[in-house]
Amino acid sequence: MGILNVTPDSFSDGGSFQEQDAALHRVEKMLAEGVDIIDIGGESTRPGAQAVSEQAELERVVPVIEAIRARFAVPLSIDTSKPAVMQAAITAGADLVNDVCALQAEGALNVCASLDVPICLMHMQGQPRTMQQAPQYHDVVQDVSQFFAARIAACEAAGIVRSRLILDPGFGFGKTLQHNIDLLRRLDEFSVLGLPILVGLSRKSMIGAVLDHRPVEGRLHGSVAGAVIAAMNGASIVRVHDVGATVDAIKLVNAVANQ
Ligand code: 9MG
């Protein structure tokens, strides 16, 4: 899964021709590098990020989804927690909902029940603005598993069949470095839930922390290593910035796994 952030340039509030053109070029590059799914987001979920209004998010993502859909057949994922954005993005041609809030926003379960697409439920402790202040778990893998079980039950109660769900432990979302490492090492423990696992580690601060506080531009090799470990420990989807390097690495994982 390749990441496409649709955040405004300094001259507009989103949706300008230049931004759309840049997005299409990035999609072309990711396709040439072998991407399988493109995840489109109009609101940053980084620690401390500012919230974006529903209207602004719609204006950023919908024209980009329409433009990509008109030119390319690649599956598109919408990275949002807002029910109205989920609905509009799927109508515009997106194929999957990626929700870092696991459909906990008011109305999200009902909207998704009415949409016939897969949904990624991500675990987060706290809220993006404050989540890294003091994350605490009894046992991070057990606690995240319990969260998944509760969200799967909420989805089923709302009429979303289990087979539509993808689970994501949410690396960096209310986790210390040790929590992230424990999740990556023990990722295979989530396989008992019988659903595909999505992992996003690309360029995250846990990679920088392991590499002696390496800035984001220097995290390519660490990110690829993280994707390889995730794939070897059961991830079906890895969400990345650097598609070409990751595709090569995952081909090796698959060649060994399929022997
Ligand atoms: C939007 N976003 C940022 N990081 C992410 C992650 O790790 N997983 C998913 N599913 N989405 C993410």
PDB file of C-alpha atoms and ligand atoms in Angstrom:
ATOM      1  CA  MET A   1       0.000   0.000   0.000  1.00  0.00           C
ATOM      2  CA  GLY A   2       1.567   3.291  -1.131  1.00  0.00           C
ATOM      3  CA  ILE A   3       0.906   6.483   0.807  1.00  0.00           C
ATOM      4  CA  LEU A   4      -0.535   9.515  -0.986  1.00  0.00           C
ATOM      5  CA  ASN A   5      -0.907  12.500   1.320  1.00  0.00           C
ATOM      6  CA  VAL A   6      -3.146  15.169  -0.156  1.00  0.00           C
ATOM      7  CA  THR A   7      -2.297  18.119   2.020  1.00  0.00           C
ATOM      8  CA  PRO A   8      -2.392  21.673   0.662  1.00  0.00           C
ATOM      9  CA  ASP A   9       0.547  23.621  -0.717  1.00  0.00           C
ATOM     10  CA  SER A  10       1.249  27.092   0.637  1.00  0.00           C
ATOM     11  CA  PHE A  11      -0.874  28.807  -2.056  1.00  0.00           C
ATOM     12  CA  SER A  12      -4.212  27.064  -1.601  1.00  0.00           C
ATOM     13  CA  ASP A  13      -6.466  25.294   0.869  1.00  0.00           C
ATOM     14  CA  GLY A  14      -6.335  22.061  -1.106  1.00  0.00           C
ATOM     15  CA  GLY A  15      -7.720  20.844  -4.407  1.00  0.00           C
ATOM     16  CA  SER A  16      -5.622  23.129  -6.679  1.00  0.00           C
ATOM     17  CA  PHE A  17      -4.580  22.016 -10.162  1.00  0.00           C
ATOM     18  CA  GLN A  18      -0.907  21.857  -9.104  1.00  0.00           C
ATOM     19  CA  GLU A  19      -1.730  19.588  -6.163  1.00  0.00           C
ATOM     20  CA  GLN A  20      -3.841  17.296  -8.329  1.00  0.00           C
ATOM     21  CA  ASP A  21      -1.091  17.136 -10.945  1.00  0.00           C
ATOM     22  CA  ALA A  22       1.529  16.312  -8.305  1.00  0.00           C
ATOM     23  CA  ALA A  23      -0.733  13.576  -6.906  1.00  0.00           C
ATOM     24  CA  LEU A  24      -1.186  12.003 -10.367  1.00  0.00           C
ATOM     25  CA  HIS A  25       2.582  12.011 -10.942  1.00  0.00           C
ATOM     26  CA  ARG A  26       3.152  10.325  -7.612  1.00  0.00           C
ATOM     27  CA  VAL A  27       0.531   7.688  -8.467  1.00  0.00           C
ATOM     28  CA  GLU A  28       2.241   7.028 -11.827  1.00  0.00           C
ATOM     29  CA  LYS A  29       5.574   6.557 -10.065  1.00  0.00           C
ATOM     30  CA  MET A  30       4.107   4.204  -7.460  1.00  0.00           C
ATOM     31  CA  LEU A  31       2.406   2.160 -10.192  1.00  0.00           C
ATOM     32  CA  ALA A  32       5.691   1.862 -12.100  1.00  0.00           C
ATOM     33  CA  GLU A  33       7.272   0.608  -8.857  1.00  0.00           C
ATOM     34  CA  GLY A  34       4.643  -2.103  -8.345  1.00  0.00           C
ATOM     35  CA  VAL A  35       2.155  -0.673  -5.841  1.00  0.00           C
ATOM     36  CA  ASP A  36      -1.009  -2.741  -5.181  1.00  0.00           C
ATOM     37  CA  ILE A  37      -3.172  -0.196  -3.302  1.00  0.00           C
ATOM     38  CA  ILE A  38      -2.914   3.579  -2.914  1.00  0.00           C
ATOM     39  CA  ASP A  39      -3.961   5.073   0.438  1.00  0.00           C
ATOM     40  CA  ILE A  40      -5.197   8.657   0.066  1.00  0.00           C
ATOM     41  CA  GLY A  41      -5.356  10.927   3.110  1.00  0.00           C
ATOM     42  CA  GLY A  42      -6.324  14.575   3.521  1.00  0.00           C
ATOM     43  CA  GLU A  43      -5.671  14.949   7.262  1.00  0.00           C
ATOM     44  CA  SER A  44      -2.361  14.259   8.981  1.00  0.00           C
ATOM     45  CA  THR A  45      -2.501  11.793  11.880  1.00  0.00           C
ATOM     46  CA  ARG A  46       1.008  12.642  13.124  1.00  0.00           C
ATOM     47  CA  PRO A  47       1.405  13.338  16.852  1.00  0.00           C
ATOM     48  CA  GLY A  48       0.448  16.983  17.419  1.00  0.00           C
ATOM     49  CA  ALA A  49      -1.180  17.424  13.982  1.00  0.00           C
ATOM     50  CA  GLN A  50      -3.975  19.998  13.599  1.00  0.00           C
ATOM     51  CA  ALA A  51      -7.505  18.709  12.967  1.00  0.00           C
ATOM     52  CA  VAL A  52      -9.030  19.418   9.523  1.00  0.00           C
ATOM     53  CA  SER A  53     -12.717  20.244   8.976  1.00  0.00           C
ATOM     54  CA  GLU A  54     -14.974  17.805   7.129  1.00  0.00           C
ATOM     55  CA  GLN A  55     -15.444  20.291   4.284  1.00  0.00           C
ATOM     56  CA  ALA A  56     -11.701  20.892   3.853  1.00  0.00           C
ATOM     57  CA  GLU A  57     -10.980  17.140   3.903  1.00  0.00           C
ATOM     58  CA  LEU A  58     -13.688  16.494   1.296  1.00  0.00           C
ATOM     59  CA  GLU A  59     -12.298  19.255  -0.944  1.00  0.00           C
ATOM     60  CA  ARG A  60      -8.816  17.749  -0.714  1.00  0.00           C
ATOM     61  CA  VAL A  61      -9.517  14.079  -1.309  1.00  0.00           C
ATOM     62  CA  VAL A  62     -12.597  13.775  -3.530  1.00  0.00           C
ATOM     63  CA  PRO A  63     -11.174  15.525  -6.656  1.00  0.00           C
ATOM     64  CA  VAL A  64      -7.950  13.520  -6.332  1.00  0.00           C
ATOM     65  CA  ILE A  65      -9.841  10.207  -6.071  1.00  0.00           C
ATOM     66  CA  GLU A  66     -11.953  11.146  -9.112  1.00  0.00           C
ATOM     67  CA  ALA A  67      -8.862  12.132 -11.120  1.00  0.00           C
ATOM     68  CA  ILE A  68      -6.969   8.932 -10.262  1.00  0.00           C
ATOM     69  CA  ARG A  69     -10.039   6.758 -10.877  1.00  0.00           C
ATOM     70  CA  ALA A  70     -10.546   8.365 -14.321  1.00  0.00           C
ATOM     71  CA  ARG A  71      -6.987   7.401 -15.364  1.00  0.00           C
ATOM     72  CA  PHE A  72      -5.885   4.295 -13.428  1.00  0.00           C
ATOM     73  CA  ALA A  73      -7.498   1.021 -12.320  1.00  0.00           C
ATOM     74  CA  VAL A  74      -5.417   0.668  -9.125  1.00  0.00           C
ATOM     75  CA  PRO A  75      -7.411  -0.033  -5.928  1.00  0.00           C
ATOM     76  CA  LEU A  76      -7.750   3.118  -3.796  1.00  0.00           C
ATOM     77  CA  SER A  77      -8.031   3.346  -0.046  1.00  0.00           C
ATOM     78  CA  ILE A  78      -9.418   6.380   1.797  1.00  0.00           C
ATOM     79  CA  ASP A  79      -7.563   7.244   4.999  1.00  0.00           C
ATOM     80  CA  THR A  80     -10.196   9.011   7.099  1.00  0.00           C
ATOM     81  CA  SER A  81     -12.162   8.764  10.319  1.00  0.00           C
ATOM     82  CA  LYS A  82     -15.048  10.965   9.175  1.00  0.00           C
ATOM     83  CA  PRO A  83     -18.207   9.139   8.006  1.00  0.00           C
ATOM     84  CA  ALA A  84     -19.082  11.807   5.397  1.00  0.00           C
ATOM     85  CA  VAL A  85     -15.595  11.530   3.879  1.00  0.00           C
ATOM     86  CA  MET A  86     -15.827   7.715   3.820  1.00  0.00           C
ATOM     87  CA  GLN A  87     -19.150   7.944   1.989  1.00  0.00           C
ATOM     88  CA  ALA A  88     -18.012  10.588  -0.521  1.00  0.00           C
ATOM     89  CA  ALA A  89     -14.680   8.860  -1.195  1.00  0.00           C
ATOM     90  CA  ILE A  90     -16.329   5.509  -1.945  1.00  0.00           C
ATOM     91  CA  THR A  91     -18.876   7.240  -4.206  1.00  0.00           C
ATOM     92  CA  ALA A  92     -15.949   8.942  -6.004  1.00  0.00           C
ATOM     93  CA  GLY A  93     -14.308   5.569  -6.662  1.00  0.00           C
ATOM     94  CA  ALA A  94     -12.326   4.477  -3.573  1.00  0.00           C
ATOM     95  CA  ASP A  95     -12.356   0.750  -2.762  1.00  0.00           C
ATOM     96  CA  LEU A  96     -11.334   0.490   0.896  1.00  0.00           C
ATOM     97  CA  VAL A  97     -11.719   2.488   4.131  1.00  0.00           C
ATOM     98  CA  ASN A  98      -8.612   2.928   6.303  1.00  0.00           C
ATOM     99  CA  ASP A  99      -9.682   4.316   9.679  1.00  0.00           C
ATOM    100  CA  VAL A 100      -7.092   5.048  12.372  1.00  0.00           C
ATOM    101  CA  CYS A 101     -10.050   5.428  14.790  1.00  0.00           C
ATOM    102  CA  ALA A 102     -11.458   1.969  13.966  1.00  0.00           C
ATOM    103  CA  LEU A 103     -14.980   3.324  13.192  1.00  0.00           C
ATOM    104  CA  GLN A 104     -15.390   4.852  16.660  1.00  0.00           C
ATOM    105  CA  ALA A 105     -16.553   8.260  15.346  1.00  0.00           C
ATOM    106  CA  GLU A 106     -20.287   8.827  15.615  1.00  0.00           C
ATOM    107  CA  GLY A 107     -22.016   7.462  12.515  1.00  0.00           C
ATOM    108  CA  ALA A 108     -18.948   5.637  11.126  1.00  0.00           C
ATOM    109  CA  LEU A 109     -20.277   2.124  11.808  1.00  0.00           C
ATOM    110  CA  ASN A 110     -23.613   2.894  10.124  1.00  0.00           C
ATOM    111  CA  VAL A 111     -22.008   4.489   7.075  1.00  0.00           C
ATOM    112  CA  CYS A 112     -19.624   1.571   6.652  1.00  0.00           C
ATOM    113  CA  ALA A 113     -22.449  -0.929   7.070  1.00  0.00           C
ATOM    114  CA  SER A 114     -24.026   0.659   3.991  1.00  0.00           C
ATOM    115  CA  LEU A 115     -20.783   0.547   1.936  1.00  0.00           C
ATOM    116  CA  ASP A 116     -19.743  -2.757   0.420  1.00  0.00           C
ATOM    117  CA  VAL A 117     -15.967  -2.330   0.843  1.00  0.00           C
ATOM    118  CA  PRO A 118     -13.195  -3.704   3.090  1.00  0.00           C
ATOM    119  CA  ILE A 119     -12.368  -1.671   6.208  1.00  0.00           C
ATOM    120  CA  CYS A 120      -9.068  -1.404   8.071  1.00  0.00           C
ATOM    121  CA  LEU A 121      -9.577  -1.011  11.841  1.00  0.00           C
ATOM    122  CA  MET A 122      -6.474   0.510  13.428  1.00  0.00           C
ATOM    123  CA  HIS A 123      -5.660   0.565  17.130  1.00  0.00           C
ATOM    124  CA  MET A 124      -4.751   3.874  18.744  1.00  0.00           C
ATOM    125  CA  GLN A 125      -4.426   4.683  22.446  1.00  0.00           C
ATOM    126  CA  GLY A 126      -5.598   8.281  23.019  1.00  0.00           C
ATOM    127  CA  GLN A 127      -5.869  10.981  20.363  1.00  0.00           C
ATOM    128  CA  PRO A 128      -3.254  12.081  17.783  1.00  0.00           C
ATOM    129  CA  ARG A 129      -2.571  15.363  19.617  1.00  0.00           C
ATOM    130  CA  THR A 130      -1.673  13.734  22.942  1.00  0.00           C
ATOM    131  CA  MET A 131      -1.228  10.017  22.276  1.00  0.00           C
ATOM    132  CA  GLN A 132       2.547   9.923  22.811  1.00  0.00           C
ATOM    133  CA  GLN A 133       2.447  11.576  26.240  1.00  0.00           C
ATOM    134  CA  ALA A 134       2.355   8.462  28.465  1.00  0.00           C
ATOM    135  CA  PRO A 135       1.141   5.327  26.654  1.00  0.00           C
ATOM    136  CA  GLN A 136       0.506   2.432  29.047  1.00  0.00           C
ATOM    137  CA  TYR A 137      -0.491  -1.201  28.578  1.00  0.00           C
ATOM    138  CA  HIS A 138      -0.793  -4.287  30.757  1.00  0.00           C
ATOM    139  CA  ASP A 139       0.523  -6.358  27.826  1.00  0.00           C
ATOM    140  CA  VAL A 140       0.501  -4.455  24.548  1.00  0.00           C
ATOM    141  CA  VAL A 141      -0.307  -7.465  22.330  1.00  0.00           C
ATOM    142  CA  GLN A 142      -3.071  -8.727  24.633  1.00  0.00           C
ATOM    143  CA  ASP A 143      -4.542  -5.249  25.078  1.00  0.00           C
ATOM    144  CA  VAL A 144      -4.555  -4.535  21.327  1.00  0.00           C
ATOM    145  CA  SER A 145      -6.090  -7.997  20.693  1.00  0.00           C
ATOM    146  CA  GLN A 146      -8.888  -7.193  23.164  1.00  0.00           C
ATOM    147  CA  PHE A 147      -9.483  -3.891  21.391  1.00  0.00           C
ATOM    148  CA  PHE A 148      -9.710  -5.745  18.048  1.00  0.00           C
ATOM    149  CA  ALA A 149     -12.183  -8.269  19.488  1.00  0.00           C
ATOM    150  CA  ALA A 150     -14.378  -5.409  20.787  1.00  0.00           C
ATOM    151  CA  ARG A 151     -14.272  -3.486  17.479  1.00  0.00           C
ATOM    152  CA  ILE A 152     -14.980  -6.657  15.451  1.00  0.00           C
ATOM    153  CA  ALA A 153     -18.019  -7.281  17.690  1.00  0.00           C
ATOM    154  CA  ALA A 154     -19.188  -3.651  17.233  1.00  0.00           C
ATOM    155  CA  CYS A 155     -18.847  -3.996  13.454  1.00  0.00           C
ATOM    156  CA  GLU A 156     -20.771  -7.268  13.389  1.00  0.00           C
ATOM    157  CA  ALA A 157     -23.520  -5.772  15.572  1.00  0.00           C
ATOM    158  CA  ALA A 158     -23.800  -2.893  13.073  1.00  0.00           C
ATOM    159  CA  GLY A 159     -24.145  -5.322  10.164  1.00  0.00           C
ATOM    160  CA  ILE A 160     -20.553  -5.316   8.855  1.00  0.00           C
ATOM    161  CA  VAL A 161     -19.516  -8.890   8.149  1.00  0.00           C
ATOM    162  CA  ARG A 162     -16.216 -10.007   9.653  1.00  0.00           C
ATOM    163  CA  SER A 163     -14.773 -10.961   6.250  1.00  0.00           C
ATOM    164  CA  ARG A 164     -14.701  -7.246   5.300  1.00  0.00           C
ATOM    165  CA  LEU A 165     -12.284  -6.391   8.129  1.00  0.00           C
ATOM    166  CA  ILE A 166      -8.518  -5.836   8.167  1.00  0.00           C
ATOM    167  CA  LEU A 167      -6.685  -5.256  11.478  1.00  0.00           C
ATOM    168  CA  ASP A 168      -3.789  -2.899  12.186  1.00  0.00           C
ATOM    169  CA  PRO A 169      -2.007  -2.609  15.555  1.00  0.00           C
ATOM    170  CA  GLY A 170      -1.244   1.057  14.848  1.00  0.00           C
ATOM    171  CA  PHE A 171       2.524   1.426  15.181  1.00  0.00           C
ATOM    172  CA  GLY A 172       3.362   4.767  16.786  1.00  0.00           C
ATOM    173  CA  PHE A 173      -0.222   5.545  17.779  1.00  0.00           C
ATOM    174  CA  GLY A 174      -0.034   5.771  21.577  1.00  0.00           C
ATOM    175  CA  LYS A 175       2.949   3.416  21.907  1.00  0.00           C
ATOM    176  CA  THR A 176       6.455   3.717  23.316  1.00  0.00           C
ATOM    177  CA  LEU A 177       9.424   2.347  21.370  1.00  0.00           C
ATOM    178  CA  GLN A 178       9.290  -0.816  23.493  1.00  0.00           C
ATOM    179  CA  HIS A 179       5.554  -1.279  22.768  1.00  0.00           C
ATOM    180  CA  ASN A 180       6.232  -0.934  19.026  1.00  0.00           C
ATOM    181  CA  ILE A 181       9.082  -3.440  19.144  1.00  0.00           C
ATOM    182  CA  ASP A 182       6.981  -5.919  21.140  1.00  0.00           C
ATOM    183  CA  LEU A 183       4.135  -5.576  18.606  1.00  0.00           C
ATOM    184  CA  LEU A 184       6.457  -6.173  15.654  1.00  0.00           C
ATOM    185  CA  ARG A 185       8.189  -9.147  17.284  1.00  0.00           C
ATOM    186  CA  ARG A 186       4.882 -10.740  18.363  1.00  0.00           C
ATOM    187  CA  LEU A 187       2.810  -9.702  15.314  1.00  0.00           C
ATOM    188  CA  ASP A 188       2.016 -13.348  14.498  1.00  0.00           C
ATOM    189  CA  GLU A 189      -0.070 -13.564  17.715  1.00  0.00           C
ATOM    190  CA  PHE A 190      -2.819 -11.570  15.961  1.00  0.00           C
ATOM    191  CA  SER A 191      -3.224 -14.366  13.400  1.00  0.00           C
ATOM    192  CA  VAL A 192      -5.610 -16.223  15.787  1.00  0.00           C
ATOM    193  CA  LEU A 193      -8.206 -13.576  14.905  1.00  0.00           C
ATOM    194  CA  GLY A 194      -8.212 -14.952  11.352  1.00  0.00           C
ATOM    195  CA  LEU A 195      -8.177 -11.567   9.579  1.00  0.00           C
ATOM    196  CA  PRO A 196      -5.572  -9.874   7.347  1.00  0.00           C
ATOM    197  CA  ILE A 197      -3.069  -7.667   9.178  1.00  0.00           C
ATOM    198  CA  LEU A 198      -1.948  -4.272   7.875  1.00  0.00           C
ATOM    199  CA  VAL A 199       1.231  -2.663   9.212  1.00  0.00           C
ATOM    200  CA  GLY A 200       2.471   0.923   8.825  1.00  0.00           C
ATOM    201  CA  LEU A 201       6.030   1.552   9.990  1.00  0.00           C
ATOM    202  CA  SER A 202       7.346   3.590   7.090  1.00  0.00           C
ATOM    203  CA  ARG A 203       9.618   6.480   8.200  1.00  0.00           C
ATOM    204  CA  LYS A 204       8.006   6.488  11.666  1.00  0.00           C
ATOM    205  CA  SER A 205       9.806   7.756  14.750  1.00  0.00           C
ATOM    206  CA  MET A 206      10.375   4.198  16.052  1.00  0.00           C
ATOM    207  CA  ILE A 207      12.662   3.637  13.024  1.00  0.00           C
ATOM    208  CA  GLY A 208      14.432   6.943  13.770  1.00  0.00           C
ATOM    209  CA  ALA A 209      14.760   5.998  17.456  1.00  0.00           C
ATOM    210  CA  VAL A 210      16.370   2.629  16.719  1.00  0.00           C
ATOM    211  CA  LEU A 211      18.772   4.367  14.308  1.00  0.00           C
ATOM    212  CA  ASP A 212      20.065   6.802  16.966  1.00  0.00           C
ATOM    213  CA  HIS A 213      17.465   9.511  16.270  1.00  0.00           C
ATOM    214  CA  ARG A 214      17.944   9.484  12.505  1.00  0.00           C
ATOM    215  CA  PRO A 215      15.865  12.210  10.789  1.00  0.00           C
ATOM    216  CA  VAL A 216      13.013  11.180   8.518  1.00  0.00           C
ATOM    217  CA  GLU A 217      15.066  11.478   5.269  1.00  0.00           C
ATOM    218  CA  GLY A 218      17.449   8.757   6.508  1.00  0.00           C
ATOM    219  CA  ARG A 219      14.884   6.110   7.439  1.00  0.00           C
ATOM    220  CA  LEU A 220      14.498   4.246   4.108  1.00  0.00           C
ATOM    221  CA  HIS A 221      16.591   1.172   4.961  1.00  0.00           C
ATOM    222  CA  GLY A 222      15.141   0.881   8.462  1.00  0.00           C
ATOM    223  CA  SER A 223      11.620   1.184   7.045  1.00  0.00           C
ATOM    224  CA  VAL A 224      12.258  -1.569   4.487  1.00  0.00           C
ATOM    225  CA  ALA A 225      13.684  -3.791   7.240  1.00  0.00           C
ATOM    226  CA  GLY A 226      10.536  -3.125   9.287  1.00  0.00           C
ATOM    227  CA  ALA A 227       8.309  -4.064   6.333  1.00  0.00           C
ATOM    228  CA  VAL A 228      10.270  -7.307   5.869  1.00  0.00           C
ATOM    229  CA  ILE A 229       9.920  -8.272   9.551  1.00  0.00           C
ATOM    230  CA  ALA A 230       6.203  -7.432   9.426  1.00  0.00           C
ATOM    231  CA  ALA A 231       5.673  -9.554   6.300  1.00  0.00           C
ATOM    232  CA  MET A 232       7.646 -12.457   7.804  1.00  0.00           C
ATOM    233  CA  ASN A 233       5.526 -12.203  10.962  1.00  0.00           C
ATOM    234  CA  GLY A 234       2.204 -12.362   9.130  1.00  0.00           C
ATOM    235  CA  ALA A 235       1.352  -8.909   7.716  1.00  0.00           C
ATOM    236  CA  SER A 236      -0.566  -9.115   4.429  1.00  0.00           C
ATOM    237  CA  ILE A 237      -0.374  -5.388   3.672  1.00  0.00           C
ATOM    238  CA  VAL A 238       2.421  -2.916   4.435  1.00  0.00           C
ATOM    239  CA  ARG A 239       1.682   0.814   4.196  1.00  0.00           C
ATOM    240  CA  VAL A 240       4.780   2.599   2.876  1.00  0.00           C
ATOM    241  CA  HIS A 241       6.198   5.758   1.328  1.00  0.00           C
ATOM    242  CA  ASP A 242       9.007   3.997  -0.599  1.00  0.00           C
ATOM    243  CA  VAL A 243       7.173   1.581  -2.862  1.00  0.00           C
ATOM    244  CA  GLY A 244       9.980   0.365  -5.167  1.00  0.00           C
ATOM    245  CA  ALA A 245      12.430  -0.574  -2.398  1.00  0.00           C
ATOM    246  CA  THR A 246       9.690  -2.266  -0.364  1.00  0.00           C
ATOM    247  CA  VAL A 247       8.312  -4.240  -3.329  1.00  0.00           C
ATOM    248  CA  ASP A 248      11.804  -5.668  -4.022  1.00  0.00           C
ATOM    249  CA  ALA A 249      12.265  -6.653  -0.382  1.00  0.00           C
ATOM    250  CA  ILE A 250       8.812  -8.268  -0.112  1.00  0.00           C
ATOM    251  CA  LYS A 251       9.481 -10.278  -3.301  1.00  0.00           C
ATOM    252  CA  LEU A 252      12.358 -11.922  -1.439  1.00  0.00           C
ATOM    253  CA  VAL A 253      10.149 -12.616   1.578  1.00  0.00           C
ATOM    254  CA  ASN A 254       7.547 -14.236  -0.687  1.00  0.00           C
ATOM    255  CA  ALA A 255      10.149 -16.269  -2.604  1.00  0.00           C
ATOM    256  CA  VAL A 256      11.344 -17.806   0.667  1.00  0.00           C
ATOM    257  CA  ALA A 257       7.837 -18.200   2.142  1.00  0.00           C
ATOM    258  CA  ASN A 258       6.479 -19.896  -0.982  1.00  0.00           C
ATOM    259  CA  GLN A 259       9.188 -22.607  -1.138  1.00  0.00           C
TER     260      GLN A 259
HETATM  261  C1  9MG B   1      -3.019   6.935   8.162  1.00  0.00           C
HETATM  262  N1  9MG B   1      -2.008   6.136   8.829  1.00  0.00           N
HETATM  263  C2  9MG B   1      -0.829   6.587   9.343  1.00  0.00           C
HETATM  264  N2  9MG B   1      -0.152   5.561   9.887  1.00  0.00           N
HETATM  265  C3  9MG B   1      -0.921   4.454   9.717  1.00  0.00           C
HETATM  266  C4  9MG B   1      -0.784   3.111  10.076  1.00  0.00           C
HETATM  267  O1  9MG B   1       0.266   2.682  10.756  1.00  0.00           O
HETATM  268  N3  9MG B   1      -1.753   2.260   9.736  1.00  0.00           N
HETATM  269  C5  9MG B   1      -2.860   2.685   9.072  1.00  0.00           C
HETATM  270  N4  9MG B   1      -3.804   1.775   8.777  1.00  0.00           N
HETATM  271  N5  9MG B   1      -3.055   3.959   8.709  1.00  0.00           N
HETATM  272  C6  9MG B   1      -2.098   4.819   9.041  1.00  0.00           C
END
